[in-house]
XYZ file of C-alpha atoms in Angstrom:
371
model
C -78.234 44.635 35.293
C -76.271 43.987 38.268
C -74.897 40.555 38.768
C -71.500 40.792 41.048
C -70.409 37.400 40.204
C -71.808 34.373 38.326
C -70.188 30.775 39.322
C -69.838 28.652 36.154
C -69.816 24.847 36.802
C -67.904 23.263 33.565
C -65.374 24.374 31.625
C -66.083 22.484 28.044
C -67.360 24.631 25.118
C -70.536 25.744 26.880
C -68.731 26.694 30.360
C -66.066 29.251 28.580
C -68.262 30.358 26.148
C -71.162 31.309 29.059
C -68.063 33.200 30.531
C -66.683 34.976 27.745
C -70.261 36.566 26.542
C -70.927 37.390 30.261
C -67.080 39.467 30.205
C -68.807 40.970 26.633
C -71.664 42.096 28.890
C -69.698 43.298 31.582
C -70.316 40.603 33.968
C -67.449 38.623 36.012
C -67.530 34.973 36.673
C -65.617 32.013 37.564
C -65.869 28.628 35.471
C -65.175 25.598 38.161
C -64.366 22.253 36.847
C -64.218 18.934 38.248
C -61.514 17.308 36.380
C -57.781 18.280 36.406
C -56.407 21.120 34.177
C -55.982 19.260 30.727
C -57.846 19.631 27.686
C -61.185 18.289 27.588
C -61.081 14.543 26.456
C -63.386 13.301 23.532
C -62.930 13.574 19.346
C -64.909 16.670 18.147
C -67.869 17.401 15.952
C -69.306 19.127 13.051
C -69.491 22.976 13.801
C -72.293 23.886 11.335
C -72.736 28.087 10.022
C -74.591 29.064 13.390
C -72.207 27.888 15.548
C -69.116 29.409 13.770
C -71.048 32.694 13.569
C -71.265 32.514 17.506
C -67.897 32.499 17.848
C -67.316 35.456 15.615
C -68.759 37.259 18.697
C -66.024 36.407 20.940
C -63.254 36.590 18.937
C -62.756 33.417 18.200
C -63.964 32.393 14.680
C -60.800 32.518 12.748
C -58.978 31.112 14.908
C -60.914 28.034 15.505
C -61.082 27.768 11.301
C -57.544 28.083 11.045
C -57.735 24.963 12.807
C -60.111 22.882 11.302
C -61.534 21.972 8.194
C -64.101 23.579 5.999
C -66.661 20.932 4.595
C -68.140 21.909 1.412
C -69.988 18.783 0.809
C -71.507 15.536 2.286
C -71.220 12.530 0.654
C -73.527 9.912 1.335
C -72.408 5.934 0.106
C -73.577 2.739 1.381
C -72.009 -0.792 1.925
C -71.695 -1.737 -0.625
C -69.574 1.365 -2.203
C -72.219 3.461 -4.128
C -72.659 7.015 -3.732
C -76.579 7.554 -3.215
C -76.235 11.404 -3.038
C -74.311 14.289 -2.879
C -74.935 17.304 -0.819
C -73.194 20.303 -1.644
C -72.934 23.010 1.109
C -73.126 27.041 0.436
C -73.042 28.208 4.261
C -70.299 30.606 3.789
C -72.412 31.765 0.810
C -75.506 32.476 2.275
C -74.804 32.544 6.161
C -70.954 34.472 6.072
C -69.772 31.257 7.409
C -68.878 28.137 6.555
C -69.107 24.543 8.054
C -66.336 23.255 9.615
C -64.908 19.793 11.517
C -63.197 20.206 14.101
C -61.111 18.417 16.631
C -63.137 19.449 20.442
C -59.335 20.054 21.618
C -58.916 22.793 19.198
C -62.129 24.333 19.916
C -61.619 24.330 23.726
C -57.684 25.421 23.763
C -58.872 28.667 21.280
C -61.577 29.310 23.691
C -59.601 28.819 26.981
C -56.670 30.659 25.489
C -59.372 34.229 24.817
C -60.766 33.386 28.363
C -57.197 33.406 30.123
C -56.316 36.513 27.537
C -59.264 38.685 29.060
C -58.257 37.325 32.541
C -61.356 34.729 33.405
C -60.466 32.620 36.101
C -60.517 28.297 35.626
C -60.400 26.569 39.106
C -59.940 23.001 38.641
C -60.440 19.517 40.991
C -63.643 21.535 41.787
C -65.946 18.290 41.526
C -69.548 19.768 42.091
C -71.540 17.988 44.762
C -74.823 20.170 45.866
C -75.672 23.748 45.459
C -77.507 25.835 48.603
C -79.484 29.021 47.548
C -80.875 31.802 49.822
C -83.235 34.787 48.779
C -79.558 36.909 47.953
C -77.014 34.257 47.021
C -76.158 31.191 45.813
C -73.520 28.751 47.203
C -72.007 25.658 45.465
C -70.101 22.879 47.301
C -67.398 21.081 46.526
C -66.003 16.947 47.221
C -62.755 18.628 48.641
C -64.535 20.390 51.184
C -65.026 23.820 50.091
C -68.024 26.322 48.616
C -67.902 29.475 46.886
C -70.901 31.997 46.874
C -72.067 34.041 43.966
C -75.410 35.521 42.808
C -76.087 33.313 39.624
C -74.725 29.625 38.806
C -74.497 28.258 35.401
C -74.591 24.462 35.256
C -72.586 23.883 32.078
C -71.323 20.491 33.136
C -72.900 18.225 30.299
C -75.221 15.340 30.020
C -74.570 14.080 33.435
C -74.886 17.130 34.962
C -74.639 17.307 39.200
C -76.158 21.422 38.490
C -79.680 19.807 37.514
C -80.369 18.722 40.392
C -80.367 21.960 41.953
C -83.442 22.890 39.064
C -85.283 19.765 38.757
C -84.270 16.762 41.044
C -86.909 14.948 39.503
C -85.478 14.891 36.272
C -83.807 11.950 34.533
C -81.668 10.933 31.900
C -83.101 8.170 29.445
C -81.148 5.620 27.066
C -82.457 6.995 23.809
C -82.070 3.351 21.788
C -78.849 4.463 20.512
C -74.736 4.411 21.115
C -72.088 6.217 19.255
C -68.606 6.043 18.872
C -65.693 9.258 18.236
C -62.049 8.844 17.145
C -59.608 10.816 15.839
C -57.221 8.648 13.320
C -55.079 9.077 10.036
C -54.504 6.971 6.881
C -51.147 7.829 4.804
C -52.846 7.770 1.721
C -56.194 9.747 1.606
C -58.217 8.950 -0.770
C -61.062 11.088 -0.456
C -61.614 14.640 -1.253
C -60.199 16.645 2.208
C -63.024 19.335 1.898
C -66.029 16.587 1.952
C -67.486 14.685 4.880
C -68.659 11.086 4.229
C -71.132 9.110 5.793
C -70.967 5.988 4.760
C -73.559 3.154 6.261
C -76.278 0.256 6.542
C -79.250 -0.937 8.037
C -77.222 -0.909 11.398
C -74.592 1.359 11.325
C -73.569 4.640 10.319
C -69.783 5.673 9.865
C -69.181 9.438 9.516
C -65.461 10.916 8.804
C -63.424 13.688 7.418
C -60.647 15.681 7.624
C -60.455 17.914 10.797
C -57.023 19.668 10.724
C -55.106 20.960 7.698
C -51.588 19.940 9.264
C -51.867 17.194 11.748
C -50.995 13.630 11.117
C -54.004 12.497 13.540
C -56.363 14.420 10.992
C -59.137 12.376 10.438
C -62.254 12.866 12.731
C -64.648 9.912 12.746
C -68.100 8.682 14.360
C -70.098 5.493 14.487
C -73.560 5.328 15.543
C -76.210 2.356 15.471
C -79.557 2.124 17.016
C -79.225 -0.301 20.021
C -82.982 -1.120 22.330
C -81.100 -2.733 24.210
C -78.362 -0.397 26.417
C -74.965 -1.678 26.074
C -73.322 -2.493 29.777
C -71.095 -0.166 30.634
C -68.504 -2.627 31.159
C -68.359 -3.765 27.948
C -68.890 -0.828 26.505
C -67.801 2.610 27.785
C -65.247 0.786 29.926
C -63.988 -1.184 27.005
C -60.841 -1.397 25.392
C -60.063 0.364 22.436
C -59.311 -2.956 21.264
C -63.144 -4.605 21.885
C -64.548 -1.536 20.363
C -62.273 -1.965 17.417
C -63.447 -5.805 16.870
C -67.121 -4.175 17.551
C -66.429 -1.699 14.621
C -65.256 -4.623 12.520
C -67.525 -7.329 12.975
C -70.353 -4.726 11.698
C -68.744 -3.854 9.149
C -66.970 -7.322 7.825
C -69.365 -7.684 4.650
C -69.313 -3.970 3.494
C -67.775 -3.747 -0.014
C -65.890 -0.979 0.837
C -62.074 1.043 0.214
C -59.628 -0.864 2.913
C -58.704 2.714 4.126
C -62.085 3.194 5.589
C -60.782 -0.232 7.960
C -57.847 1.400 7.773
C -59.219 4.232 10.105
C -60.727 2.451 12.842
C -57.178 0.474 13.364
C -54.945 3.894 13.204
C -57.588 5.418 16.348
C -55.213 5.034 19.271
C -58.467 5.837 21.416
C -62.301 5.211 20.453
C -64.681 7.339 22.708
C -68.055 5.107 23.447
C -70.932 6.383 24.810
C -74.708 4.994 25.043
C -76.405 8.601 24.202
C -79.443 9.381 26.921
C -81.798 12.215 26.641
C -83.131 14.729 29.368
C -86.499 13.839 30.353
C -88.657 15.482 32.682
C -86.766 18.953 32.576
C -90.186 21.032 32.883
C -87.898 24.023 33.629
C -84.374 25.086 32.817
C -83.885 26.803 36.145
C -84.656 27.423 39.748
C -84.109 30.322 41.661
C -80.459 31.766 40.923
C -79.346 28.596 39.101
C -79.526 27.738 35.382
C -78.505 25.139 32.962
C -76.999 25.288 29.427
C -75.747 23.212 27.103
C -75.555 19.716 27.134
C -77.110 19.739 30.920
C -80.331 20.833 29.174
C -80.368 19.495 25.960
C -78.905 16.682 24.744
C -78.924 16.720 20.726
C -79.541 13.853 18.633
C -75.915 13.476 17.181
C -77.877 13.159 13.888
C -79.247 16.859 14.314
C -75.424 17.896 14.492
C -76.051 20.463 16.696
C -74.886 19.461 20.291
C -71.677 22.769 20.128
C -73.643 24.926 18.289
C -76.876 24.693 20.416
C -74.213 25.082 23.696
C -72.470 28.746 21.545
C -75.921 29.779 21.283
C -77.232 29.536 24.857
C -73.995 31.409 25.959
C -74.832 33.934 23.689
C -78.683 34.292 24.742
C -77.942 33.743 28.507
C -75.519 36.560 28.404
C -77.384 38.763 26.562
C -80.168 38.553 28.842
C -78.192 38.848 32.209
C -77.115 42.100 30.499
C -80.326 43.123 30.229
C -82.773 42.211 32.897
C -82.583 40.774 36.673
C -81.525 37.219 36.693
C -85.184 35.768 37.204
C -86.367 37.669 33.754
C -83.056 36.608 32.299
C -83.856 32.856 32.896
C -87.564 33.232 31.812
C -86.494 35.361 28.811
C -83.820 32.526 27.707
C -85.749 29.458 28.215
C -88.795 30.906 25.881
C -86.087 31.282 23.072
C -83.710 28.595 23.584
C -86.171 26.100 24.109
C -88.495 26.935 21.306
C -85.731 26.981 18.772
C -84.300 23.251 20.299
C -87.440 21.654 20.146
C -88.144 22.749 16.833
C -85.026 21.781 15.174
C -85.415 18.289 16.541
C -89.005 18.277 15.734
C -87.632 18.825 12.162
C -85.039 15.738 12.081
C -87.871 13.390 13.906
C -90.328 14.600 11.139
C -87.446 13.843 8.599
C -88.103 17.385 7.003
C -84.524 16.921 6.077
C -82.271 19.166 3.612
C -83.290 22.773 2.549
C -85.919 22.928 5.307
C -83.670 21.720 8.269
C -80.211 23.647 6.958
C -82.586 26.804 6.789
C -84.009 26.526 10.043
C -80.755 25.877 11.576
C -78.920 28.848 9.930
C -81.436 31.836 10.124
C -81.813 31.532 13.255
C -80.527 35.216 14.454
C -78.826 36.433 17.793
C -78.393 39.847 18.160
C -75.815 41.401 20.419
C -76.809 45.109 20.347
C-alpha cells in the first residue's frame, strides 16, 4: 500500500526494528529520538528463539550472536546453595535458533549499524511533546520548537511513552508490586558454566546472571527482582546511588549461603539500573487514527515472562507486514488482533504458572510470515 513516509518516535530495539521491516516492505521512515546520539543506556536481557528468529529477517541474527552468549541451560539454586532444578534448553534444536544473553548495547549498535547501512535516517534531541492529526496527515511536535508531518507515526518510545497519549489519553501506567534491578559486571574467576544462566533466589528476591559476551571483561549480565506493595520513592530508588542500591542488594542477601563471587558481582557493577516496573492499564486500543504504538509503549512484559525484546522484534515484524499490505487503518486493526492475542496469552500462561514445556512452546511456535 502506499504510505509516503512513516515518523518513528524511539530509536531503542522496537524504533529501528519498526524501520528496518518497513525499508523490507518498501516503506521510508524516519526514527526521532529524544535523547542525544549515544547508545541506549540500560544492561540487556534474555533474547529467547522467537526473538533471534526476528532478526534473521533483517539481517541481523548472526551478528547480534556473535555478540552474545548462547544459554543452553537454566539453573535454578536457592539461598542456601542447592540446585532445585535444571532446565536444559533445545531452541536451536527445535526452533533453528538458539537463546541468547545479550548486552541491550550490542543489540542496538548491530541494529543501528543495518539501519544507517540501508540509509534510515536517526534525528536526535527530538523530545516528543504532542502529536496533531488531520483526515491526510499526521504531525508530531517537538520541545525545541519544531514538527515534522508524515502519514503514519509509530510510538516506539517505551513504558513512559509521550505517543500514547495521542491513542488513549486516558490510559495509565500502574506500579505492578514489583522493582527490578540490571547490571552488567565481571568476576576474574568464573566459576560457573559460561553457557548456563542462573537464577539464584528466596522468598524475597530473585538474582538472575550469566555470561553475555564471549570477549569482554564487563561480561556478566545480571538482574534482581523482588515483589515490593509498596512503590519504592524514586529518590531513593531510581535516583539512587549505585552505592545505596549496592547496600540494598546486600542487606537482602546477607544470610544466603552462597559462592562469594555471586557478592562479588554486585560490587564489580560500576552502574545498577533500578526501576519500579508499571504496567499499561486502560489501553482499550493500540491506536488512533494514523498513530500506533509498539513495543514497550503497549505492552509492558512481566520481566519474568522474558519477553519484553522479543515481543518489541515481533510487532515490527507484524506492523510492517501489514502496512505492506493494506491501508494504514486495516494495518492497525489487522496488527492489534494478532499482537494482542498472542501477548495476552503468553502472560495468561506465566500468571496461570503453566510454566516449562507449555510456556517455551507457546512462545516459540508462534509463526510470522514474511511472504
Amino acid at each position: 500500500m502506499n504510505h509516503n513516509h512513516v515518523i518513528i518516535i524511539g530509536s531503542g530495539v522496537a524504533g529501528i526494528a519498526t524501520a528496518l521491516f518497513l525499508r523490507k516492505a518498501g516503506i521510508a521512515s524516519t526514527i526521532y529520538e529524544g535523547r542525544t546520539a549515544e547508545l541506549e543506556k540500560g544492561a540487556g536481557f534474555l533474547l529467547t528463539s522467537n526473538g533471534v528468529n526476528v532478526l534473521a529477517e533483517i539481517g541481523c541474527k548472526d551478528k547480534v550472536i556473535s555478540n552474545s552468549t548462547i544459554i543452553k541451560s537454566i539453573y535454578q539454586i536457592n539461598s542456601e546453595n542447592e540446585v532445585e532444578s535444571i532446565t536444559n534448553n533445545y531452541n536451536e534444536k527445535h526452533y533453528k535458533s538458539p537463546m541468547i544473553n545479550v548486552m541491550r548495547s550490542n543489540i542496538v549498535k548491530v541494529l543501528l549499524e543495518e539501519a544507517q547501512r540501508q540509509g534510515i535516517e536517526i534525528k536526535y534531541d527530538k523530545k516528543l511533546i504532542s502529536v496533531n492529526q488531520s483526515s491526510k496527515s499526521v504531525e508530531a511536535f517537538f520541545e525545541d520548537g519544531t514538527s515534522v508531518k508524515g502519514d503514519i507515526v509509530v510510538g516506539a518510545d517505551g513504558t513512559f511513552s509521550k505517543t500514547r497519549e495521542a491513542v488513549a489519553s486516558d490510559a495509565k501506567l500502574d506500579y505492578s508490586g514489583m522493582w527490578g534491578l540490571q547490571g552488567v559486571s565481571y568476576v576474574d574467576d568464573f566459576e560457573w558454566d559460561e553457557s548456563s544462566g542462573y537464577l539464584y533466589y528466596d522468598e524475597n528476591l530473585s538474582f538472575v546472571f550469566g555470561k553475555a559476551h564471549p570477549t569482554n571483561k564487563m561480561n556478566i549480565l545480571w538482574q534482581a527482582f523482588s515483589i515490593a506493595p509498596e512503590k519504592l520513592p524514586t529518590k531513593d530508588f531510581e535516583k539512587a546511588s549505585t552505592q545505596t542500591i549496592r547496600e540494598l542488594l546486600n542487606k537482602m542477601m546477607k544470610d544466603w549461603k552462597v559462592t562469594n563471587n555471586l557478592f562479588k558481582i554486585v560490587e564489580n557493577t560500576e552502574q545498577i539500573f533500578a526501576r519500579s516496573i508499571h504496567e499499561v492499564k486502560n489501553l482499550t486500543t493500540w491506536s488512533k487514527g494514523r498513530v500506533v504504538l509498539v513495543g514497550d509503549a503497549v505492552h509492558t512484559a512481566n520481566p519474568f515472562v522474558g519477553q519484553g525484546a522479543s515481543y518489541s522484534l515481533e510487532d515490527a515484524m507484524v506492523l510492517a507486514k501489514n502496512l505492506r499490505d493494506h491501508d494504514y487503518r486495516d494495518a492497525f486493526h489487522y496488527y492489534e488482533k494478532d499482537r494482542r492475542k498472542r501477548t495476552e496469552e503468553l502472560n495468561a500462561l506465566f500468571l496461570n504458572k503453566h510454566m516449562e514445556f507449555n510456556m517455551d512452546k507457546k512462545i516459540n511456535e508462534y509463526k510470522i510470515t514474511w511472504e
